[in-house]
Amino acid sequence: MNHFANNVFRRGTSSERTFIAVKPDGVQRGLVGEIIGRFEKRGYKLVAMKVVVPSKELAEEHYADLKTKPFFGGLVDYMTNGAAPVVAMVWEGKDVIKQGRSMIGATNPLVASPGSIRGDLCISVGRNIIHGSDSYESASKEIGLWFGKAGEIVNWTPAIWGWTHSDN
């Protein structure tokens, strides 16, 4: 059962949510703290996080849109072989889906902008360290897949929220 519907978020508001995952290469390279720090410094709120070696079924469903690509099998194996876990997270904040993708950078690190996570921290498309939802629909699907149990997403208010989320 998908409990994500109980964790309603509104597109473009301070309660918008996105799914971010540090892939096994990012975990092996010790980049989890750097990535979390970038989202926190931007003013986003971490509302769920877990360290997991995903099942083959979870990885296949997560990457279902890539099923026809020649690299699909290798990608699923890379995500599930246990060489390193995945750090799965849900971040919340104003326009976090679009801004999160901007912070991450292009899928191919060689064309990712300097200052983006991929532009600064990696050089290979096959080891691009991070995944981020690219739309409201994919965020909803991915959060439901990775955090579908009740209580896995926490609602809380950071003390700095008023300083980072005002339009005046």
PDB file of C-alpha atoms in Angstrom:
ATOM      1  CA  MET A   1       0.000   0.000   0.000  1.00  0.00           C
ATOM      2  CA  ASN A   2       1.299   3.440  -0.935  1.00  0.00           C
ATOM      3  CA  HIS A   3       0.975   5.830   1.993  1.00  0.00           C
ATOM      4  CA  PHE A   4       2.556   8.705   0.084  1.00  0.00           C
ATOM      5  CA  ALA A   5      -0.910  10.079  -0.639  1.00  0.00           C
ATOM      6  CA  ASN A   6      -1.130  10.774   3.104  1.00  0.00           C
ATOM      7  CA  ASN A   7       1.974  12.960   2.802  1.00  0.00           C
ATOM      8  CA  VAL A   8       0.390  15.514   0.497  1.00  0.00           C
ATOM      9  CA  PHE A   9       2.582  18.157  -1.037  1.00  0.00           C
ATOM     10  CA  ARG A  10       1.650  21.061  -3.254  1.00  0.00           C
ATOM     11  CA  ARG A  11       3.530  21.813  -6.452  1.00  0.00           C
ATOM     12  CA  GLY A  12       5.565  25.030  -6.296  1.00  0.00           C
ATOM     13  CA  THR A  13       4.959  25.606  -2.577  1.00  0.00           C
ATOM     14  CA  SER A  14       7.208  25.282   0.453  1.00  0.00           C
ATOM     15  CA  SER A  15       5.723  21.814   1.006  1.00  0.00           C
ATOM     16  CA  GLU A  16       6.740  20.449  -2.431  1.00  0.00           C
ATOM     17  CA  ARG A  17       8.743  17.224  -2.114  1.00  0.00           C
ATOM     18  CA  THR A  18      11.254  15.397  -4.268  1.00  0.00           C
ATOM     19  CA  PHE A  19      13.135  12.112  -4.187  1.00  0.00           C
ATOM     20  CA  ILE A  20      16.936  12.245  -4.166  1.00  0.00           C
ATOM     21  CA  ALA A  21      19.201   9.181  -4.041  1.00  0.00           C
ATOM     22  CA  VAL A  22      22.956   9.056  -3.627  1.00  0.00           C
ATOM     23  CA  LYS A  23      23.952   6.098  -5.781  1.00  0.00           C
ATOM     24  CA  PRO A  24      26.511   3.453  -4.742  1.00  0.00           C
ATOM     25  CA  ASP A  25      29.445   5.319  -6.327  1.00  0.00           C
ATOM     26  CA  GLY A  26      28.575   8.472  -4.374  1.00  0.00           C
ATOM     27  CA  VAL A  27      28.353   6.453  -1.151  1.00  0.00           C
ATOM     28  CA  GLN A  28      31.670   4.657  -1.827  1.00  0.00           C
ATOM     29  CA  ARG A  29      33.365   7.998  -2.500  1.00  0.00           C
ATOM     30  CA  GLY A  30      32.114   9.503   0.770  1.00  0.00           C
ATOM     31  CA  LEU A  31      29.996  12.207  -0.888  1.00  0.00           C
ATOM     32  CA  VAL A  32      26.771  11.762   1.105  1.00  0.00           C
ATOM     33  CA  GLY A  33      27.565  14.566   3.559  1.00  0.00           C
ATOM     34  CA  GLU A  34      28.606  16.933   0.755  1.00  0.00           C
ATOM     35  CA  ILE A  35      25.326  16.300  -1.083  1.00  0.00           C
ATOM     36  CA  ILE A  36      23.166  16.655   2.029  1.00  0.00           C
ATOM     37  CA  GLY A  37      25.057  19.844   2.885  1.00  0.00           C
ATOM     38  CA  ARG A  38      24.298  21.386  -0.491  1.00  0.00           C
ATOM     39  CA  PHE A  39      20.560  20.791  -0.091  1.00  0.00           C
ATOM     40  CA  GLU A  40      20.572  22.071   3.498  1.00  0.00           C
ATOM     41  CA  LYS A  41      22.579  25.174   2.604  1.00  0.00           C
ATOM     42  CA  ARG A  42      20.088  25.931  -0.162  1.00  0.00           C
ATOM     43  CA  GLY A  43      17.351  25.943   2.490  1.00  0.00           C
ATOM     44  CA  TYR A  44      15.658  22.614   1.822  1.00  0.00           C
ATOM     45  CA  LYS A  45      14.374  20.321   4.562  1.00  0.00           C
ATOM     46  CA  LEU A  46      15.227  16.612   4.833  1.00  0.00           C
ATOM     47  CA  VAL A  47      12.023  14.748   5.766  1.00  0.00           C
ATOM     48  CA  ALA A  48      13.063  11.125   5.118  1.00  0.00           C
ATOM     49  CA  MET A  49      16.297   9.205   4.688  1.00  0.00           C
ATOM     50  CA  LYS A  50      17.419   5.592   4.712  1.00  0.00           C
ATOM     51  CA  VAL A  51      20.439   3.562   3.696  1.00  0.00           C
ATOM     52  CA  VAL A  52      19.427   0.529   1.685  1.00  0.00           C
ATOM     53  CA  VAL A  53      20.585  -2.014  -0.863  1.00  0.00           C
ATOM     54  CA  PRO A  54      17.529  -2.010  -3.118  1.00  0.00           C
ATOM     55  CA  SER A  55      15.971  -5.221  -4.354  1.00  0.00           C
ATOM     56  CA  LYS A  56      16.126  -6.027  -8.057  1.00  0.00           C
ATOM     57  CA  GLU A  57      12.359  -5.461  -8.237  1.00  0.00           C
ATOM     58  CA  LEU A  58      12.618  -1.993  -6.675  1.00  0.00           C
ATOM     59  CA  ALA A  59      15.447  -0.944  -9.001  1.00  0.00           C
ATOM     60  CA  GLU A  60      13.599  -2.265 -12.059  1.00  0.00           C
ATOM     61  CA  GLU A  61      10.439  -0.396 -11.108  1.00  0.00           C
ATOM     62  CA  HIS A  62      12.361   2.769 -10.279  1.00  0.00           C
ATOM     63  CA  TYR A  63      14.099   2.732 -13.682  1.00  0.00           C
ATOM     64  CA  ALA A  64      11.138   1.290 -15.644  1.00  0.00           C
ATOM     65  CA  ASP A  65      11.311   4.188 -18.128  1.00  0.00           C
ATOM     66  CA  LEU A  66      14.787   2.973 -19.149  1.00  0.00           C
ATOM     67  CA  LYS A  67      13.807  -0.687 -19.609  1.00  0.00           C
ATOM     68  CA  THR A  68      14.408  -0.635 -23.385  1.00  0.00           C
ATOM     69  CA  LYS A  69      17.863   0.952 -23.109  1.00  0.00           C
ATOM     70  CA  PRO A  70      20.907  -1.292 -23.642  1.00  0.00           C
ATOM     71  CA  PHE A  71      22.397  -0.283 -20.277  1.00  0.00           C
ATOM     72  CA  PHE A  72      19.269  -1.176 -18.231  1.00  0.00           C
ATOM     73  CA  GLY A  73      20.523  -4.557 -16.951  1.00  0.00           C
ATOM     74  CA  GLY A  74      23.885  -3.139 -15.932  1.00  0.00           C
ATOM     75  CA  LEU A  75      22.222  -0.203 -14.173  1.00  0.00           C
ATOM     76  CA  VAL A  76      19.924  -2.487 -12.173  1.00  0.00           C
ATOM     77  CA  ASP A  77      22.872  -4.728 -11.214  1.00  0.00           C
ATOM     78  CA  TYR A  78      24.973  -1.714 -10.207  1.00  0.00           C
ATOM     79  CA  MET A  79      22.198  -0.407  -7.947  1.00  0.00           C
ATOM     80  CA  THR A  80      21.468  -3.800  -6.337  1.00  0.00           C
ATOM     81  CA  ASN A  81      24.735  -5.773  -6.179  1.00  0.00           C
ATOM     82  CA  GLY A  82      25.559  -4.672  -2.628  1.00  0.00           C
ATOM     83  CA  ALA A  83      29.006  -3.218  -3.393  1.00  0.00           C
ATOM     84  CA  ALA A  84      27.634  -0.129  -1.648  1.00  0.00           C
ATOM     85  CA  PRO A  85      24.176   0.932  -0.533  1.00  0.00           C
ATOM     86  CA  VAL A  86      21.970   3.713  -1.844  1.00  0.00           C
ATOM     87  CA  VAL A  87      21.120   6.658   0.419  1.00  0.00           C
ATOM     88  CA  ALA A  88      17.475   7.403  -0.394  1.00  0.00           C
ATOM     89  CA  MET A  89      16.041  10.746   0.718  1.00  0.00           C
ATOM     90  CA  VAL A  90      12.970  12.942   0.507  1.00  0.00           C
ATOM     91  CA  TRP A  91      13.592  16.690   0.487  1.00  0.00           C
ATOM     92  CA  GLU A  92      10.960  19.375   0.970  1.00  0.00           C
ATOM     93  CA  GLY A  93      10.850  23.048   0.044  1.00  0.00           C
ATOM     94  CA  LYS A  94       9.776  25.644  -2.460  1.00  0.00           C
ATOM     95  CA  ASP A  95      10.223  24.446  -6.063  1.00  0.00           C
ATOM     96  CA  VAL A  96      12.509  21.642  -4.807  1.00  0.00           C
ATOM     97  CA  ILE A  97      11.891  19.365  -7.811  1.00  0.00           C
ATOM     98  CA  LYS A  98      13.088  21.879 -10.413  1.00  0.00           C
ATOM     99  CA  GLN A  99      15.758  23.424  -8.207  1.00  0.00           C
ATOM    100  CA  GLY A 100      17.000  20.009  -7.074  1.00  0.00           C
ATOM    101  CA  ARG A 101      17.542  18.987 -10.695  1.00  0.00           C
ATOM    102  CA  SER A 102      19.401  22.234 -11.314  1.00  0.00           C
ATOM    103  CA  MET A 103      21.612  21.601  -8.282  1.00  0.00           C
ATOM    104  CA  ILE A 104      22.331  18.047  -9.498  1.00  0.00           C
ATOM    105  CA  GLY A 105      23.249  19.061 -13.055  1.00  0.00           C
ATOM    106  CA  ALA A 106      23.035  17.281 -16.398  1.00  0.00           C
ATOM    107  CA  THR A 107      22.965  13.469 -16.477  1.00  0.00           C
ATOM    108  CA  ASN A 108      26.284  13.501 -18.326  1.00  0.00           C
ATOM    109  CA  PRO A 109      28.776  15.073 -15.906  1.00  0.00           C
ATOM    110  CA  LEU A 110      30.999  16.207 -18.786  1.00  0.00           C
ATOM    111  CA  VAL A 111      28.306  18.711 -19.830  1.00  0.00           C
ATOM    112  CA  ALA A 112      27.031  19.489 -16.322  1.00  0.00           C
ATOM    113  CA  SER A 113      27.516  23.088 -15.250  1.00  0.00           C
ATOM    114  CA  PRO A 114      30.366  23.884 -12.871  1.00  0.00           C
ATOM    115  CA  GLY A 115      28.874  24.405  -9.432  1.00  0.00           C
ATOM    116  CA  SER A 116      26.354  21.583  -9.886  1.00  0.00           C
ATOM    117  CA  ILE A 117      26.849  18.343  -7.958  1.00  0.00           C
ATOM    118  CA  ARG A 118      27.707  16.352 -11.080  1.00  0.00           C
ATOM    119  CA  GLY A 119      29.697  19.213 -12.597  1.00  0.00           C
ATOM    120  CA  ASP A 120      31.887  19.390  -9.512  1.00  0.00           C
ATOM    121  CA  LEU A 121      32.095  15.797  -8.321  1.00  0.00           C
ATOM    122  CA  CYS A 122      32.077  13.295 -11.198  1.00  0.00           C
ATOM    123  CA  ILE A 123      33.183  12.673 -14.791  1.00  0.00           C
ATOM    124  CA  SER A 124      31.368   9.523 -15.998  1.00  0.00           C
ATOM    125  CA  VAL A 125      27.729   9.204 -17.030  1.00  0.00           C
ATOM    126  CA  GLY A 126      27.735   5.598 -15.786  1.00  0.00           C
ATOM    127  CA  ARG A 127      28.887   6.759 -12.347  1.00  0.00           C
ATOM    128  CA  ASN A 128      27.100  10.076 -11.947  1.00  0.00           C
ATOM    129  CA  ILE A 129      26.630   9.669  -8.149  1.00  0.00           C
ATOM    130  CA  ILE A 130      23.071  10.947  -7.716  1.00  0.00           C
ATOM    131  CA  HIS A 131      19.472  10.608  -8.870  1.00  0.00           C
ATOM    132  CA  GLY A 132      16.794  13.264  -8.532  1.00  0.00           C
ATOM    133  CA  SER A 133      13.145  13.270  -9.562  1.00  0.00           C
ATOM    134  CA  ASP A 134      12.617  15.224 -12.775  1.00  0.00           C
ATOM    135  CA  SER A 135       8.906  16.043 -12.435  1.00  0.00           C
ATOM    136  CA  TYR A 136       6.021  16.188  -9.995  1.00  0.00           C
ATOM    137  CA  GLU A 137       4.799  12.837 -11.337  1.00  0.00           C
ATOM    138  CA  SER A 138       8.155  11.086 -10.993  1.00  0.00           C
ATOM    139  CA  ALA A 139       8.634  12.537  -7.488  1.00  0.00           C
ATOM    140  CA  SER A 140       5.267  11.143  -6.447  1.00  0.00           C
ATOM    141  CA  LYS A 141       6.048   7.722  -7.950  1.00  0.00           C
ATOM    142  CA  GLU A 142       9.585   7.513  -6.568  1.00  0.00           C
ATOM    143  CA  ILE A 143       8.702   8.671  -3.065  1.00  0.00           C
ATOM    144  CA  GLY A 144       5.919   6.090  -3.023  1.00  0.00           C
ATOM    145  CA  LEU A 145       8.312   3.345  -4.159  1.00  0.00           C
ATOM    146  CA  TRP A 146      11.095   4.079  -1.703  1.00  0.00           C
ATOM    147  CA  PHE A 147       9.074   5.464   1.247  1.00  0.00           C
ATOM    148  CA  GLY A 148       5.684   3.773   0.921  1.00  0.00           C
ATOM    149  CA  LYS A 149       5.216   2.782   4.565  1.00  0.00           C
ATOM    150  CA  ALA A 150       3.354   4.986   7.024  1.00  0.00           C
ATOM    151  CA  GLY A 151       5.651   6.985   9.282  1.00  0.00           C
ATOM    152  CA  GLU A 152       8.689   6.933   6.994  1.00  0.00           C
ATOM    153  CA  ILE A 153       8.301  10.626   6.136  1.00  0.00           C
ATOM    154  CA  VAL A 154       8.473  13.080   9.023  1.00  0.00           C
ATOM    155  CA  ASN A 155       6.658  16.414   9.117  1.00  0.00           C
ATOM    156  CA  TRP A 156       8.624  19.021  11.060  1.00  0.00           C
ATOM    157  CA  THR A 157       9.499  22.708  10.902  1.00  0.00           C
ATOM    158  CA  PRO A 158      13.119  23.880  10.995  1.00  0.00           C
ATOM    159  CA  ALA A 159      13.806  26.976  13.083  1.00  0.00           C
ATOM    160  CA  ILE A 160      15.234  28.753  10.005  1.00  0.00           C
ATOM    161  CA  TRP A 161      12.178  28.060   7.828  1.00  0.00           C
ATOM    162  CA  GLY A 162      10.862  31.623   8.193  1.00  0.00           C
ATOM    163  CA  TRP A 163      14.241  32.999   7.134  1.00  0.00           C
ATOM    164  CA  THR A 164      14.477  30.885   3.989  1.00  0.00           C
ATOM    165  CA  HIS A 165      10.871  30.647   2.777  1.00  0.00           C
ATOM    166  CA  SER A 166       9.459  34.173   2.577  1.00  0.00           C
ATOM    167  CA  ASP A 167       8.472  36.100  -0.535  1.00  0.00           C
ATOM    168  CA  ASN A 168       8.822  39.551   1.040  1.00  0.00           C
TER     169      ASN A 168
END
